[in-house]
Short mmCIF file of C-alpha atoms in Angstrom, two decimals:
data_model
loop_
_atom_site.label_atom_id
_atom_site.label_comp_id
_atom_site.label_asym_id
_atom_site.label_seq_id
_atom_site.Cartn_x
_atom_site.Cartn_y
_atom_site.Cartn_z
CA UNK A 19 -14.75 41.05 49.73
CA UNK A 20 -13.64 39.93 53.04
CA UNK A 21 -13.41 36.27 53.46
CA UNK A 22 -14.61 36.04 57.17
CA UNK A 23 -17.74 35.67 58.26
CA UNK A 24 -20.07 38.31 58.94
CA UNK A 25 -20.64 39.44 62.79
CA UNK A 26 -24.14 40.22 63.76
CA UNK A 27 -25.38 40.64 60.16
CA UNK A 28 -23.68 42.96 59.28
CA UNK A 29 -22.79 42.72 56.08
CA UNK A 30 -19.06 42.00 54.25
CA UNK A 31 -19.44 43.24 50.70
CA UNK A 32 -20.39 46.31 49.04
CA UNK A 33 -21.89 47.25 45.76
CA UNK A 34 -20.44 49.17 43.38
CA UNK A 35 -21.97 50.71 40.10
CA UNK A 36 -20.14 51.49 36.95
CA UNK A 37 -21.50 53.58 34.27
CA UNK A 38 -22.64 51.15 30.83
CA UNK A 39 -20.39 51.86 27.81
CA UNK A 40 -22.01 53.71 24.96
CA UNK A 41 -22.60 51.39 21.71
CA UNK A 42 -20.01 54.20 19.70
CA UNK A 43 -17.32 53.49 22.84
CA UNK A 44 -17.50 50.15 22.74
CA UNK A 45 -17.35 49.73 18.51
CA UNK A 46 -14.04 51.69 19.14
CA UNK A 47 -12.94 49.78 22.27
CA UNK A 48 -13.55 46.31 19.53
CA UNK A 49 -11.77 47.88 16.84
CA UNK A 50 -8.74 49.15 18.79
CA UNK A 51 -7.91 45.59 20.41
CA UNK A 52 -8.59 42.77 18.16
CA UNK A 53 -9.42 39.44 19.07
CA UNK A 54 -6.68 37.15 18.84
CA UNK A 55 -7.37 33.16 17.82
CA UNK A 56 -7.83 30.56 20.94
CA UNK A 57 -4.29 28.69 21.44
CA UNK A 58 -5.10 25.20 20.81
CA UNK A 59 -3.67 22.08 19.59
CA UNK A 60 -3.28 20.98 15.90
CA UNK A 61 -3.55 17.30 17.11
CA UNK A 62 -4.44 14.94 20.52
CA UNK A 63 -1.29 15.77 22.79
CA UNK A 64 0.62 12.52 23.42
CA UNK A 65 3.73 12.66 25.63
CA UNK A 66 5.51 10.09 26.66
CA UNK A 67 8.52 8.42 26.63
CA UNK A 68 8.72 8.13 23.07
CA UNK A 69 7.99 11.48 21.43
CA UNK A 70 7.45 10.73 17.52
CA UNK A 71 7.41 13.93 15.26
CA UNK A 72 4.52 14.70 13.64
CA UNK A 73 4.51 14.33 9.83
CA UNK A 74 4.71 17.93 7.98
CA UNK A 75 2.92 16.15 5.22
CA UNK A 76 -0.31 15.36 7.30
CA UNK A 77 -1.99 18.73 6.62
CA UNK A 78 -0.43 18.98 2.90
CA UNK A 79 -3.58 18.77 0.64
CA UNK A 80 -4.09 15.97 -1.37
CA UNK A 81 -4.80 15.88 -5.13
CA UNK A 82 -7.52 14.11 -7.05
CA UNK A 83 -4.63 12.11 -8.57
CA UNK A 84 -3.47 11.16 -4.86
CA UNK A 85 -7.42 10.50 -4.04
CA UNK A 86 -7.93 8.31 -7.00
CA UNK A 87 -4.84 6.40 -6.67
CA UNK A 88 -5.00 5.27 -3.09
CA UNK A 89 -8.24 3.13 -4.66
CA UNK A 90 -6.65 1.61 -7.18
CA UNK A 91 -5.18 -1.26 -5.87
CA UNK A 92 -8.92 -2.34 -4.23
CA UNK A 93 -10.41 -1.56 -7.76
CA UNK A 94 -7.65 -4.23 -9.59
CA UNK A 95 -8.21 -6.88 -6.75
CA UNK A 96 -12.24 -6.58 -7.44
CA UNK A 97 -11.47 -6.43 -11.39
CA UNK A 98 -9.89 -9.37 -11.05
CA UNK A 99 -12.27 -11.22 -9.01
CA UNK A 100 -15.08 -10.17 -11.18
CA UNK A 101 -12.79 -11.57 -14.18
CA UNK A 102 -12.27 -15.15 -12.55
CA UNK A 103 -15.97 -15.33 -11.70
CA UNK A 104 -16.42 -14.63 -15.75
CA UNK A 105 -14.34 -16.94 -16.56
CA UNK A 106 -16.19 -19.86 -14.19
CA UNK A 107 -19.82 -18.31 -15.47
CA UNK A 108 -18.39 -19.16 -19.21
CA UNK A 109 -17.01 -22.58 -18.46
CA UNK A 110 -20.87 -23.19 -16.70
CA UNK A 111 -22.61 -21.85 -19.60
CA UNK A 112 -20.81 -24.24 -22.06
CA UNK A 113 -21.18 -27.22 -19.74
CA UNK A 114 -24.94 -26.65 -20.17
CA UNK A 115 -24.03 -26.41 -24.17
CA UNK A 116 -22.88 -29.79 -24.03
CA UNK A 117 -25.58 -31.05 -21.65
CA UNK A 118 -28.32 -29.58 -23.38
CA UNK A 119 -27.17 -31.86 -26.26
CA UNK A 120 -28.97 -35.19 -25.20
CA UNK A 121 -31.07 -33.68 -22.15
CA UNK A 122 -33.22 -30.44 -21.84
CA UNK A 123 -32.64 -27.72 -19.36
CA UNK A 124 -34.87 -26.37 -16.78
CA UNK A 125 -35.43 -22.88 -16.85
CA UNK A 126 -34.05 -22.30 -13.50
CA UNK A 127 -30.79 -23.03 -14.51
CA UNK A 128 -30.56 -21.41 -17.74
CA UNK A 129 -31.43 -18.39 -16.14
CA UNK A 130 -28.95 -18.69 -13.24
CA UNK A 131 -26.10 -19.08 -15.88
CA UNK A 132 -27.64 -16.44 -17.84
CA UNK A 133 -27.80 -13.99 -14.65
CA UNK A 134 -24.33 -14.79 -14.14
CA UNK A 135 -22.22 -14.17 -17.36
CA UNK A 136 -24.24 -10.67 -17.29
CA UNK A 137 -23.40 -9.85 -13.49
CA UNK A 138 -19.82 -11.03 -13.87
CA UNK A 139 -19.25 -9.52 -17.85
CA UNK A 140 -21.06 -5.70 -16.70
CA UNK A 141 -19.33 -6.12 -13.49
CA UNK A 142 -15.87 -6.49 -14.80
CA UNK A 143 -16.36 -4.07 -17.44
CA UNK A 144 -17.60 -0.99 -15.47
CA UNK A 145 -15.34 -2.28 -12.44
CA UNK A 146 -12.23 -2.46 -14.53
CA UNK A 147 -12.69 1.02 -16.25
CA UNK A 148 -12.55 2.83 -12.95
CA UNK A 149 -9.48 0.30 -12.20
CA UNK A 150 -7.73 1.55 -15.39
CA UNK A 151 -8.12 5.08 -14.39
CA UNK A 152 -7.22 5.01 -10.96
CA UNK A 153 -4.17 2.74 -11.78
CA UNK A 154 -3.17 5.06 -14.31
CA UNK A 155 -3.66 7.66 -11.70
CA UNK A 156 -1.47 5.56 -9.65
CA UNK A 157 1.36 5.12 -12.01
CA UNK A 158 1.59 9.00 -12.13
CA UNK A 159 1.48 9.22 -8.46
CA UNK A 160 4.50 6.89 -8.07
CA UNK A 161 6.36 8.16 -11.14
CA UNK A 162 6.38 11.82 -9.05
CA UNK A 163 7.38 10.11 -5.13
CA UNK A 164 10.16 8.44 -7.58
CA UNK A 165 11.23 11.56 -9.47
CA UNK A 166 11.09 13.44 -6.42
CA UNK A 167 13.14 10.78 -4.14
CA UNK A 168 15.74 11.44 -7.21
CA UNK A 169 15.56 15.24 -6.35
CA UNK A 170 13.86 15.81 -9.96
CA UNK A 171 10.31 16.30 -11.25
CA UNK A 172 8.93 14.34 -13.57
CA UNK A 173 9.48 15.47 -16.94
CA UNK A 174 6.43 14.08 -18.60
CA UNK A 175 2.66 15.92 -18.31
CA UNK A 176 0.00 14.56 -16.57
CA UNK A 177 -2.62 15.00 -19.15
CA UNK A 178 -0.72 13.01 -21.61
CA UNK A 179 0.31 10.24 -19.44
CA UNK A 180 -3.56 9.65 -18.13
CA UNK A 181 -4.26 10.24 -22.37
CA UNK A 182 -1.62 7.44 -23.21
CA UNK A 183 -2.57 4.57 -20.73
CA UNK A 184 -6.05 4.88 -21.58
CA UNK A 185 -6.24 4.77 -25.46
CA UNK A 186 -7.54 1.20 -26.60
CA UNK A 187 -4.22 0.75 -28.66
CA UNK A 188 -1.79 3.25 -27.09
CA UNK A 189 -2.23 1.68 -23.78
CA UNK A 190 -0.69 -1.61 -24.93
CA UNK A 191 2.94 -0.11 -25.46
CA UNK A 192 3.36 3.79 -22.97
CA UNK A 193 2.09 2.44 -19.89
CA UNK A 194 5.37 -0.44 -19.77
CA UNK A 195 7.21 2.56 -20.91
CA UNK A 196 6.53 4.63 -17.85
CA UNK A 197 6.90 1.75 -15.58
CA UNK A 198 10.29 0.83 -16.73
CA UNK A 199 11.34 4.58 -16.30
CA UNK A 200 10.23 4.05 -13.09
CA UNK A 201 12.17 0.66 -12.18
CA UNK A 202 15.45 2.12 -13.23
CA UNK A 203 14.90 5.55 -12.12
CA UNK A 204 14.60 3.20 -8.46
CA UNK A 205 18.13 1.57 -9.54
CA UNK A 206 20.36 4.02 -7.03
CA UNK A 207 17.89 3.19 -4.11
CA UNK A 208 17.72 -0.05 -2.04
CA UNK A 209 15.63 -1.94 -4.66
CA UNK A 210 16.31 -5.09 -7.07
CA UNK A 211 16.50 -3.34 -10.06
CA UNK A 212 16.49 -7.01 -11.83
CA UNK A 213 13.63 -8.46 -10.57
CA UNK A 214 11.17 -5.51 -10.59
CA UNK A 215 12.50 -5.51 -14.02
CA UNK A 216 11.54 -8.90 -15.24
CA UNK A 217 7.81 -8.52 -13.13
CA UNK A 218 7.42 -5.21 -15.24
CA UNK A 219 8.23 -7.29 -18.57
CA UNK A 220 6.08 -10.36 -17.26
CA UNK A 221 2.79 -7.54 -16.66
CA UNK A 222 3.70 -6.32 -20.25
CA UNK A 223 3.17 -9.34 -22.51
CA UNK A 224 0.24 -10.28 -20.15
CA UNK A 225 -0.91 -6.87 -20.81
CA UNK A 226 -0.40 -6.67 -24.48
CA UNK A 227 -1.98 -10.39 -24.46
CA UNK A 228 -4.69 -9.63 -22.89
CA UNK A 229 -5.86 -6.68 -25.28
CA UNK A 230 -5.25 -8.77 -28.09
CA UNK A 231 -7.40 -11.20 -26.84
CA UNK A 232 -10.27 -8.78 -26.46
CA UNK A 233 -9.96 -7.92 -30.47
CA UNK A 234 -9.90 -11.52 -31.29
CA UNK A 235 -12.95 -11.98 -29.26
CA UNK A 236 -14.99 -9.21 -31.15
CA UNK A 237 -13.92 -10.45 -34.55
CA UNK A 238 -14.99 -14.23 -33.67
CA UNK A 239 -17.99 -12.79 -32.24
CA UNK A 240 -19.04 -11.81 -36.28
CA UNK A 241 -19.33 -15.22 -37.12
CA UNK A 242 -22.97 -16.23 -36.97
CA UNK A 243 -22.74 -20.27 -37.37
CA UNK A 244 -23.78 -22.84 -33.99
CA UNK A 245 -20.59 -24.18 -33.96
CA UNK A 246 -19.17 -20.81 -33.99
CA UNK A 247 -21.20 -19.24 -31.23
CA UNK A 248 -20.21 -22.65 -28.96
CA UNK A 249 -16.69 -22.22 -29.66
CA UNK A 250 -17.33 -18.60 -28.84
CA UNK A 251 -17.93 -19.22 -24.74
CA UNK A 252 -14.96 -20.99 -24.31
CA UNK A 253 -12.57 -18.16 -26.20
CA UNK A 254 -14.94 -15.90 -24.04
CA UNK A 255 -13.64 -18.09 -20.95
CA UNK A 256 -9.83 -17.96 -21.88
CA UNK A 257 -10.14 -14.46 -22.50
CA UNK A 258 -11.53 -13.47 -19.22
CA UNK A 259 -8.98 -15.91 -17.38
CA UNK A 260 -5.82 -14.28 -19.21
CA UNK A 261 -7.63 -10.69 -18.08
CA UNK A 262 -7.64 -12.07 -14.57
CA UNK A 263 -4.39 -13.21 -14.42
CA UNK A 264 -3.23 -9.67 -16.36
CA UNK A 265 -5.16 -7.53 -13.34
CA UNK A 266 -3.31 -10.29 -10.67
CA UNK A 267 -0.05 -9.41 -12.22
CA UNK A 268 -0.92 -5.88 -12.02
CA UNK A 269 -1.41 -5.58 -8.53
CA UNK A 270 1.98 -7.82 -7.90
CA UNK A 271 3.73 -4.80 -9.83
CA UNK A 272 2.00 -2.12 -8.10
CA UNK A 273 2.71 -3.36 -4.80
CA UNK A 274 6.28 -4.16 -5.32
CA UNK A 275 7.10 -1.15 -6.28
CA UNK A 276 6.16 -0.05 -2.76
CA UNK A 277 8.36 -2.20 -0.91
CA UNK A 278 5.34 -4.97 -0.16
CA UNK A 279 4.71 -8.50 -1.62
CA UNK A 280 1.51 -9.79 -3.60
CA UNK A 281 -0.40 -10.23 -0.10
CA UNK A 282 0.66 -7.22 0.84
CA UNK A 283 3.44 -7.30 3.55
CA UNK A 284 6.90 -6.09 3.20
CA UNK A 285 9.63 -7.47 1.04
CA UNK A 286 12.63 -9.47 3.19
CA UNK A 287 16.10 -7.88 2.17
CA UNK A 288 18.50 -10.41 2.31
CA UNK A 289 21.22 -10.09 4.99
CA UNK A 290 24.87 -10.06 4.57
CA UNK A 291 27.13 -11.22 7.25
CA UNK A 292 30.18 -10.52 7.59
CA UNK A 293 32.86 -11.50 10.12
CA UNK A 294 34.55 -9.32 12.49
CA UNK A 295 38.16 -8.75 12.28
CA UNK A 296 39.63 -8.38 15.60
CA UNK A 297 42.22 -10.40 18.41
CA UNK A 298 41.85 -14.08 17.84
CA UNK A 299 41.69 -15.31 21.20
CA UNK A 300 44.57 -18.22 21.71
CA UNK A 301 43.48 -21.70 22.79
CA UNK A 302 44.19 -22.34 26.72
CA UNK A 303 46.80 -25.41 26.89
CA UNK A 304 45.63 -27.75 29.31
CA UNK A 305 49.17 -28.99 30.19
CA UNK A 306 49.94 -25.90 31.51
CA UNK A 307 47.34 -25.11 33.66
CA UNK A 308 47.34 -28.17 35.20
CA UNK A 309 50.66 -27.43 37.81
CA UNK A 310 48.71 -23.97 38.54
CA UNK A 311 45.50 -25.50 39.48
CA UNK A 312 47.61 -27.79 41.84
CA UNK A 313 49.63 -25.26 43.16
CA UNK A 314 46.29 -22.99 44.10
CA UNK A 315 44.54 -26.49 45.19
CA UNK A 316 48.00 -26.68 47.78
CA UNK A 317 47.28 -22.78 48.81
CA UNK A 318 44.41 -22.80 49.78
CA UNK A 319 44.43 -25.04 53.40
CA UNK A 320 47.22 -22.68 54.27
CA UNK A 321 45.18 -19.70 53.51
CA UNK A 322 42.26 -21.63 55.74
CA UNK A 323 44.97 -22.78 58.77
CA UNK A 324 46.18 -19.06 58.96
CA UNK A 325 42.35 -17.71 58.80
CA UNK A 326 41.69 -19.89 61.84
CA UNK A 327 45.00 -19.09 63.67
CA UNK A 328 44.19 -15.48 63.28
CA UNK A 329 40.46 -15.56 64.92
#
């Protein structure tokens, strides 16, 4: 078509008919030339001045043990919450013991307390179940980044670490186990194998305190006498405190084993300096320079009298 304008109507285009393609010709025109897939981009384009490569492990699919570990740490920070706010609902509850002792309670606030020890005790407990099996999913997790930093695989199963650090009386001893294989697997790398080493250790008696605790607790529980049931909320109290400083501890391990501190920002490396060998530069004797700062003091009016001789 002709991109000038028509003269006197007449017109710049013509019309041209094609035959339509038969339904058989065009299944065999489709099945000789396949379609190929739209180019487009695996991620937003960013250029700039600073290019950074994009991860090969972005698209790698992640595990349910991956899935369920990257919640643990939230699950041990709520455990342990849930734990201190135990721990304060027992102290409450035996403050009204003693209370209730030459005054009577109003209902409100026996029901309050009441409300509270369940919230905080069914809380904790179904809170810090899913925290046991997502840490445990954790441990695993970091036990195979470690093994494979190392250029290894991990050499234990999967099924019976998650089995070991989740039997009531197992779980005491294997899960320190796998942590110290981890701290000293971590010894060639950048990392203070003595430190991480004594946190693992401190986590451990906590640990193994804390379950002891909870068997102590059931067996005092047996005992049927006032007295007995009184002295009960307080051991209820210290138990629930020693399980909330356990889960604390916990997360302090957890997190410095990835590089970060309690709070959760990265761990300072201390700096070494060291001195630079090289030409010590000599120190400039006054006495001498003296005579040549004269002598170039004397110079320069001649060099200024022969400037203006010159012009």
């Amino acid at each position: 078509m002709s991109t000038r304008a028509p003269a006197h109507g007449a017109r710049n285009f013509r019309w041209v008919a094609r035959p339509a393609i038969s339904s058989s010709r065009a299944e065999r025109r489709s099945r000789s030339v396949s379609p190929t897939p739209t180019p487009h981009y695996t991620s937003t384009p960013t250029w700039g001045l600073r290019d950074v490569p994009r991860d090969p492990d972005a698209d790698r699919s992640i595990g349910r043990v991956e899935r369920y570990a990257a919640n643990a740490q939230n699950l041990v920070l709520v455990t342990a919450m849930l734990l201190a706010l135990a721990a304060f609902a027992e102290v409450f509850r035996y403050g009204i013991l003693l209370h209730n002792r030459v005054r009577l309670i109003s209902p409100i606030t026996l029901a309050v307390s009441d409300a509270l020890v369940y919230f905080a005790q069914v809380g904790a407990l179904l809170i810090g179940l899913a925290a046991l099996i997502t840490s445990s999913c954790w441990l695993i997790d970091r036990r195979r980044r470690t093994f494979a930093a190392a250029g290894s695989t991990d050499p234990r199963s999967v099924r019976t670490m998650l089995l070991m650090s989740m039997l009531p009386f197992v779980r005491i001893v294997m899960p320190g186990v796998y942590l110290t294989e981890v701290v000293r697997l971590r010894g060639g790398a950048d990392a203070d194998v003595h430190r991480e080493l004594t946190l693992v250790r401190i986590w451990w008696a906590l640990w193994a305190a804390s379950n002891a605790l909870v068997i102590v607790q059931l067996l005092w529980n047996l005992r049927d006498s006032l007295q007995a049931r009184a002295d009960g909320v307080l051991l209820s109290a210290f138990v629930a405190l020693v399980a909330a400083v356990s889960a604390v501890s916990t997360l302090a391990v957890m997190r410095r084993l990835e590089g970060r501190t309690l709070r959760g920002s990265a761990v300072s490396r201390p700096t070494r300096w060291v001195l630079a060998s090289g030409t010590e530069q000599k120190p400039k004797q006054p006495e001498q320079q003296q005579p040549e700062e004269k002598q170039r003091e004397d110079k320069e009016p001649e060099y200024e009298s022969e400037a203006v001789t010159a012009s």
